[in-house]
Amino acid sequence: LHFFDTFLVVASCADFYLFSVGQSSRGLNLNVLRPFRFLRFVRTLRVLQSIKIFGKLKMLVNTVGASFLALFWSIVLLGIVMIMAALFLCQSVSSALEDESILLES
């Protein structure tokens, strides 16, 4: 895996220094290696996950991840309440808008 990391670094340096100076159209397209950079980042995160110091941080991240379901249902409930309030307001105002004796300009 160290050879793979070395290859990614050398390819990135070559892309940056050789091909970015107006010659990117003639040079090799090394953008296909970007997903491999992400895989390298994920591997680094796995190493950090095994360190005991980050145990409490891992617990906090898991707590935030578990609370997303509650956040989703809270947003759904808030949307329902907002729609009900909008319908109530429309029903309340519609009779005043249809009444021709009420002046709407003031």
Short mmCIF file of N, CA and C in Angstrom, two decimals:
data_model
loop_
_atom_site.label_atom_id
_atom_site.label_comp_id
_atom_site.label_asym_id
_atom_site.label_seq_id
_atom_site.Cartn_x
_atom_site.Cartn_y
_atom_site.Cartn_z
N LEU A 1 0.82 -1.20 0.00
CA LEU A 1 0.00 0.00 0.00
C LEU A 1 0.86 1.26 0.00
N HIS A 2 2.10 1.15 0.45
CA HIS A 2 2.96 2.32 0.42
C HIS A 2 3.33 2.69 -1.01
N PHE A 3 3.42 1.69 -1.89
CA PHE A 3 3.70 1.96 -3.29
C PHE A 3 2.53 2.70 -3.92
N PHE A 4 1.34 2.32 -3.51
CA PHE A 4 0.13 2.97 -4.03
C PHE A 4 0.10 4.44 -3.60
N ASP A 5 0.41 4.71 -2.34
CA ASP A 5 0.45 6.09 -1.85
C ASP A 5 1.53 6.89 -2.58
N THR A 6 2.68 6.27 -2.78
CA THR A 6 3.76 6.94 -3.49
C THR A 6 3.36 7.26 -4.92
N PHE A 7 2.69 6.32 -5.57
CA PHE A 7 2.22 6.55 -6.93
C PHE A 7 1.23 7.72 -6.98
N LEU A 8 0.31 7.79 -6.02
CA LEU A 8 -0.66 8.88 -6.00
C LEU A 8 0.02 10.23 -5.80
N VAL A 9 1.01 10.28 -4.92
CA VAL A 9 1.70 11.54 -4.68
C VAL A 9 2.48 11.97 -5.90
N VAL A 10 3.21 11.04 -6.53
CA VAL A 10 3.99 11.38 -7.72
C VAL A 10 3.06 11.81 -8.86
N ALA A 11 1.96 11.11 -9.03
CA ALA A 11 1.02 11.47 -10.09
C ALA A 11 0.40 12.83 -9.83
N SER A 12 0.08 13.14 -8.59
CA SER A 12 -0.49 14.45 -8.26
C SER A 12 0.52 15.56 -8.50
N CYS A 13 1.77 15.33 -8.11
CA CYS A 13 2.81 16.34 -8.34
C CYS A 13 3.02 16.55 -9.83
N ALA A 14 3.05 15.46 -10.58
CA ALA A 14 3.21 15.58 -12.03
C ALA A 14 2.04 16.34 -12.64
N ASP A 15 0.85 16.05 -12.19
CA ASP A 15 -0.33 16.75 -12.70
C ASP A 15 -0.25 18.23 -12.37
N PHE A 16 0.16 18.55 -11.17
CA PHE A 16 0.18 19.94 -10.73
C PHE A 16 1.30 20.73 -11.41
N TYR A 17 2.49 20.20 -11.41
CA TYR A 17 3.63 20.96 -11.89
C TYR A 17 3.81 20.89 -13.41
N LEU A 18 3.59 19.76 -14.02
CA LEU A 18 3.87 19.63 -15.44
C LEU A 18 2.70 20.01 -16.33
N PHE A 19 1.50 19.60 -15.94
CA PHE A 19 0.36 19.74 -16.83
C PHE A 19 -0.51 20.95 -16.53
N SER A 20 -0.31 21.62 -15.43
CA SER A 20 -1.19 22.74 -15.09
C SER A 20 -0.73 24.05 -15.73
N VAL A 21 0.45 24.09 -16.31
CA VAL A 21 0.97 25.32 -16.89
C VAL A 21 0.56 25.40 -18.36
N GLY A 22 -0.73 25.44 -18.62
CA GLY A 22 -1.23 25.63 -19.97
C GLY A 22 -1.10 24.43 -20.89
N GLN A 23 -0.64 23.30 -20.39
CA GLN A 23 -0.47 22.14 -21.24
C GLN A 23 -1.40 21.01 -20.85
N SER A 24 -2.44 21.30 -20.10
CA SER A 24 -3.32 20.24 -19.62
C SER A 24 -4.10 19.60 -20.77
N SER A 25 -4.26 20.30 -21.88
CA SER A 25 -4.99 19.70 -22.98
C SER A 25 -4.12 18.65 -23.70
N ARG A 26 -2.79 18.80 -23.72
CA ARG A 26 -1.91 17.84 -24.37
C ARG A 26 -1.49 16.72 -23.42
N GLY A 27 -1.47 17.02 -22.12
CA GLY A 27 -0.95 16.06 -21.16
C GLY A 27 -1.95 14.98 -20.81
N LEU A 28 -1.53 14.11 -19.94
CA LEU A 28 -2.40 13.03 -19.49
C LEU A 28 -3.46 13.59 -18.55
N ASN A 29 -4.60 12.99 -18.57
CA ASN A 29 -5.67 13.40 -17.66
C ASN A 29 -5.57 12.54 -16.40
N LEU A 30 -5.06 13.14 -15.34
CA LEU A 30 -4.88 12.40 -14.09
C LEU A 30 -6.03 12.61 -13.12
N ASN A 31 -7.12 13.19 -13.60
CA ASN A 31 -8.28 13.38 -12.73
C ASN A 31 -8.97 12.06 -12.40
N VAL A 32 -8.66 11.02 -13.13
CA VAL A 32 -9.25 9.72 -12.84
C VAL A 32 -8.71 9.15 -11.53
N LEU A 33 -7.63 9.72 -11.02
CA LEU A 33 -7.04 9.23 -9.77
C LEU A 33 -7.67 9.88 -8.53
N ARG A 34 -8.56 10.83 -8.71
CA ARG A 34 -9.17 11.51 -7.56
C ARG A 34 -9.95 10.56 -6.65
N PRO A 35 -10.71 9.59 -7.16
CA PRO A 35 -11.39 8.65 -6.24
C PRO A 35 -10.41 7.86 -5.38
N PHE A 36 -9.22 7.59 -5.91
CA PHE A 36 -8.23 6.87 -5.12
C PHE A 36 -7.71 7.71 -3.97
N ARG A 37 -7.68 9.03 -4.15
CA ARG A 37 -7.31 9.92 -3.04
C ARG A 37 -8.34 9.81 -1.92
N PHE A 38 -9.60 9.71 -2.31
CA PHE A 38 -10.64 9.56 -1.30
C PHE A 38 -10.49 8.25 -0.55
N LEU A 39 -10.16 7.19 -1.27
CA LEU A 39 -9.95 5.89 -0.61
C LEU A 39 -8.78 5.96 0.37
N ARG A 40 -7.76 6.70 0.01
CA ARG A 40 -6.63 6.88 0.92
C ARG A 40 -7.06 7.61 2.17
N PHE A 41 -7.91 8.63 2.01
CA PHE A 41 -8.43 9.38 3.15
C PHE A 41 -9.27 8.48 4.06
N VAL A 42 -10.08 7.61 3.47
CA VAL A 42 -10.90 6.68 4.25
C VAL A 42 -10.02 5.72 5.03
N ARG A 43 -8.95 5.27 4.41
CA ARG A 43 -8.03 4.38 5.11
C ARG A 43 -7.38 5.08 6.30
N THR A 44 -7.06 6.36 6.14
CA THR A 44 -6.51 7.14 7.25
C THR A 44 -7.52 7.26 8.38
N LEU A 45 -8.77 7.46 8.04
CA LEU A 45 -9.80 7.55 9.07
C LEU A 45 -9.96 6.24 9.82
N ARG A 46 -9.80 5.12 9.15
CA ARG A 46 -9.89 3.82 9.82
C ARG A 46 -8.76 3.65 10.82
N VAL A 47 -7.59 4.14 10.48
CA VAL A 47 -6.46 4.06 11.41
C VAL A 47 -6.75 4.92 12.64
N LEU A 48 -7.29 6.12 12.43
CA LEU A 48 -7.62 7.00 13.55
C LEU A 48 -8.72 6.41 14.41
N GLN A 49 -9.58 5.62 13.82
CA GLN A 49 -10.69 5.02 14.56
C GLN A 49 -10.20 4.00 15.58
N SER A 50 -9.10 3.37 15.31
CA SER A 50 -8.60 2.34 16.20
C SER A 50 -7.81 2.90 17.38
N ILE A 51 -7.48 4.18 17.35
CA ILE A 51 -6.72 4.79 18.45
C ILE A 51 -7.66 5.03 19.63
N LYS A 52 -7.22 4.67 20.83
CA LYS A 52 -8.07 4.75 22.03
C LYS A 52 -8.39 6.18 22.42
N ILE A 53 -7.53 7.13 22.07
CA ILE A 53 -7.73 8.52 22.48
C ILE A 53 -9.03 9.07 21.89
N PHE A 54 -9.38 8.62 20.69
CA PHE A 54 -10.54 9.15 20.00
C PHE A 54 -11.82 8.40 20.34
N GLY A 55 -11.85 7.67 21.43
CA GLY A 55 -13.04 6.92 21.81
C GLY A 55 -14.24 7.81 22.09
N LYS A 56 -14.00 8.89 22.84
CA LYS A 56 -15.11 9.81 23.16
C LYS A 56 -15.57 10.56 21.92
N LEU A 57 -14.63 10.91 21.04
CA LEU A 57 -15.01 11.56 19.79
C LEU A 57 -15.87 10.63 18.93
N LYS A 58 -15.50 9.36 18.90
CA LYS A 58 -16.29 8.37 18.15
C LYS A 58 -17.69 8.26 18.73
N MET A 59 -17.80 8.31 20.07
CA MET A 59 -19.11 8.24 20.71
C MET A 59 -19.96 9.46 20.32
N LEU A 60 -19.34 10.66 20.28
CA LEU A 60 -20.08 11.86 19.89
C LEU A 60 -20.54 11.79 18.44
N VAL A 61 -19.68 11.30 17.56
CA VAL A 61 -20.05 11.18 16.14
C VAL A 61 -21.19 10.18 15.98
N ASN A 62 -21.13 9.07 16.71
CA ASN A 62 -22.22 8.09 16.63
C ASN A 62 -23.53 8.67 17.16
N THR A 63 -23.45 9.49 18.21
CA THR A 63 -24.65 10.13 18.76
C THR A 63 -25.27 11.08 17.75
N VAL A 64 -24.43 11.88 17.09
CA VAL A 64 -24.94 12.80 16.07
C VAL A 64 -25.56 12.02 14.91
N GLY A 65 -24.91 10.94 14.51
CA GLY A 65 -25.45 10.11 13.43
C GLY A 65 -26.79 9.48 13.79
N ALA A 66 -26.92 9.05 15.04
CA ALA A 66 -28.18 8.44 15.48
C ALA A 66 -29.30 9.47 15.60
N SER A 67 -28.95 10.74 15.82
CA SER A 67 -29.99 11.75 16.00
C SER A 67 -30.55 12.26 14.68
N PHE A 68 -29.97 11.85 13.55
CA PHE A 68 -30.48 12.32 12.27
C PHE A 68 -31.90 11.83 11.99
N LEU A 69 -32.28 10.66 12.46
CA LEU A 69 -33.64 10.18 12.25
C LEU A 69 -34.64 11.05 13.01
N ALA A 70 -34.29 11.41 14.25
CA ALA A 70 -35.15 12.30 15.01
C ALA A 70 -35.22 13.68 14.36
N LEU A 71 -34.11 14.15 13.81
CA LEU A 71 -34.11 15.44 13.11
C LEU A 71 -35.00 15.39 11.88
N PHE A 72 -34.97 14.30 11.15
CA PHE A 72 -35.83 14.15 9.97
C PHE A 72 -37.30 14.25 10.35
N TRP A 73 -37.71 13.51 11.39
CA TRP A 73 -39.13 13.54 11.78
C TRP A 73 -39.51 14.89 12.38
N SER A 74 -38.58 15.57 13.01
CA SER A 74 -38.87 16.93 13.51
C SER A 74 -39.13 17.88 12.35
N ILE A 75 -38.34 17.75 11.29
CA ILE A 75 -38.54 18.60 10.12
C ILE A 75 -39.87 18.28 9.44
N VAL A 76 -40.23 17.01 9.37
CA VAL A 76 -41.52 16.62 8.78
C VAL A 76 -42.67 17.20 9.61
N LEU A 77 -42.58 17.09 10.92
CA LEU A 77 -43.63 17.63 11.79
C LEU A 77 -43.73 19.15 11.66
N LEU A 78 -42.59 19.83 11.60
CA LEU A 78 -42.60 21.28 11.42
C LEU A 78 -43.24 21.66 10.09
N GLY A 79 -42.95 20.91 9.04
CA GLY A 79 -43.57 21.18 7.74
C GLY A 79 -45.08 21.01 7.78
N ILE A 80 -45.56 19.97 8.47
CA ILE A 80 -47.01 19.75 8.59
C ILE A 80 -47.66 20.90 9.35
N VAL A 81 -47.03 21.35 10.42
CA VAL A 81 -47.58 22.47 11.20
C VAL A 81 -47.61 23.73 10.36
N MET A 82 -46.56 23.97 9.57
CA MET A 82 -46.54 25.17 8.72
C MET A 82 -47.62 25.11 7.65
N ILE A 83 -47.85 23.94 7.06
CA ILE A 83 -48.90 23.80 6.04
C ILE A 83 -50.28 24.02 6.67
N MET A 84 -50.48 23.47 7.87
CA MET A 84 -51.78 23.67 8.55
C MET A 84 -52.00 25.15 8.87
N ALA A 85 -50.95 25.85 9.31
CA ALA A 85 -51.09 27.28 9.61
C ALA A 85 -51.38 28.07 8.34
N ALA A 86 -50.74 27.70 7.23
CA ALA A 86 -50.98 28.40 5.96
C ALA A 86 -52.41 28.17 5.48
N LEU A 87 -52.90 26.93 5.60
CA LEU A 87 -54.29 26.66 5.20
C LEU A 87 -55.29 27.41 6.07
N PHE A 88 -55.03 27.47 7.37
CA PHE A 88 -55.91 28.21 8.27
C PHE A 88 -55.91 29.70 7.93
N LEU A 89 -54.74 30.25 7.63
CA LEU A 89 -54.65 31.66 7.28
C LEU A 89 -55.37 31.93 5.96
N CYS A 90 -55.21 31.05 4.99
CA CYS A 90 -55.90 31.23 3.70
C CYS A 90 -57.42 31.17 3.88
N GLN A 91 -57.91 30.24 4.69
CA GLN A 91 -59.35 30.13 4.93
C GLN A 91 -59.87 31.36 5.66
N SER A 92 -59.07 31.89 6.58
CA SER A 92 -59.50 33.07 7.34
C SER A 92 -59.55 34.31 6.48
N VAL A 93 -58.63 34.47 5.58
CA VAL A 93 -58.53 35.69 4.78
C VAL A 93 -59.42 35.62 3.54
N SER A 94 -59.76 34.44 3.07
CA SER A 94 -60.51 34.32 1.82
C SER A 94 -61.87 35.00 1.89
N SER A 95 -62.55 34.92 3.03
CA SER A 95 -63.86 35.58 3.13
C SER A 95 -63.72 37.09 3.07
N ALA A 96 -62.64 37.63 3.63
CA ALA A 96 -62.42 39.07 3.56
C ALA A 96 -62.05 39.51 2.15
N LEU A 97 -61.34 38.69 1.42
CA LEU A 97 -60.96 39.03 0.06
C LEU A 97 -62.16 38.99 -0.89
N GLU A 98 -63.12 38.09 -0.65
CA GLU A 98 -64.29 37.99 -1.51
C GLU A 98 -65.35 39.02 -1.22
N ASP A 99 -65.31 39.63 -0.03
CA ASP A 99 -66.29 40.64 0.33
C ASP A 99 -65.94 41.94 -0.38
N GLU A 100 -66.85 42.42 -1.24
CA GLU A 100 -66.58 43.64 -2.02
C GLU A 100 -66.78 44.90 -1.22
N SER A 101 -67.38 44.85 -0.05
CA SER A 101 -67.59 46.06 0.75
C SER A 101 -66.34 46.45 1.52
N ILE A 102 -65.37 45.58 1.60
CA ILE A 102 -64.12 45.88 2.31
C ILE A 102 -63.11 46.44 1.29
N LEU A 103 -62.53 47.60 1.62
CA LEU A 103 -61.53 48.21 0.76
C LEU A 103 -60.19 47.53 1.00
N LEU A 104 -59.56 47.03 -0.07
CA LEU A 104 -58.30 46.30 0.07
C LEU A 104 -57.10 47.21 0.04
N GLU A 105 -57.24 48.48 -0.41
CA GLU A 105 -56.11 49.38 -0.54
C GLU A 105 -55.57 49.83 0.80
N SER A 106 -56.37 49.89 1.81
CA SER A 106 -55.91 50.43 3.10
C SER A 106 -55.45 49.37 4.04
#
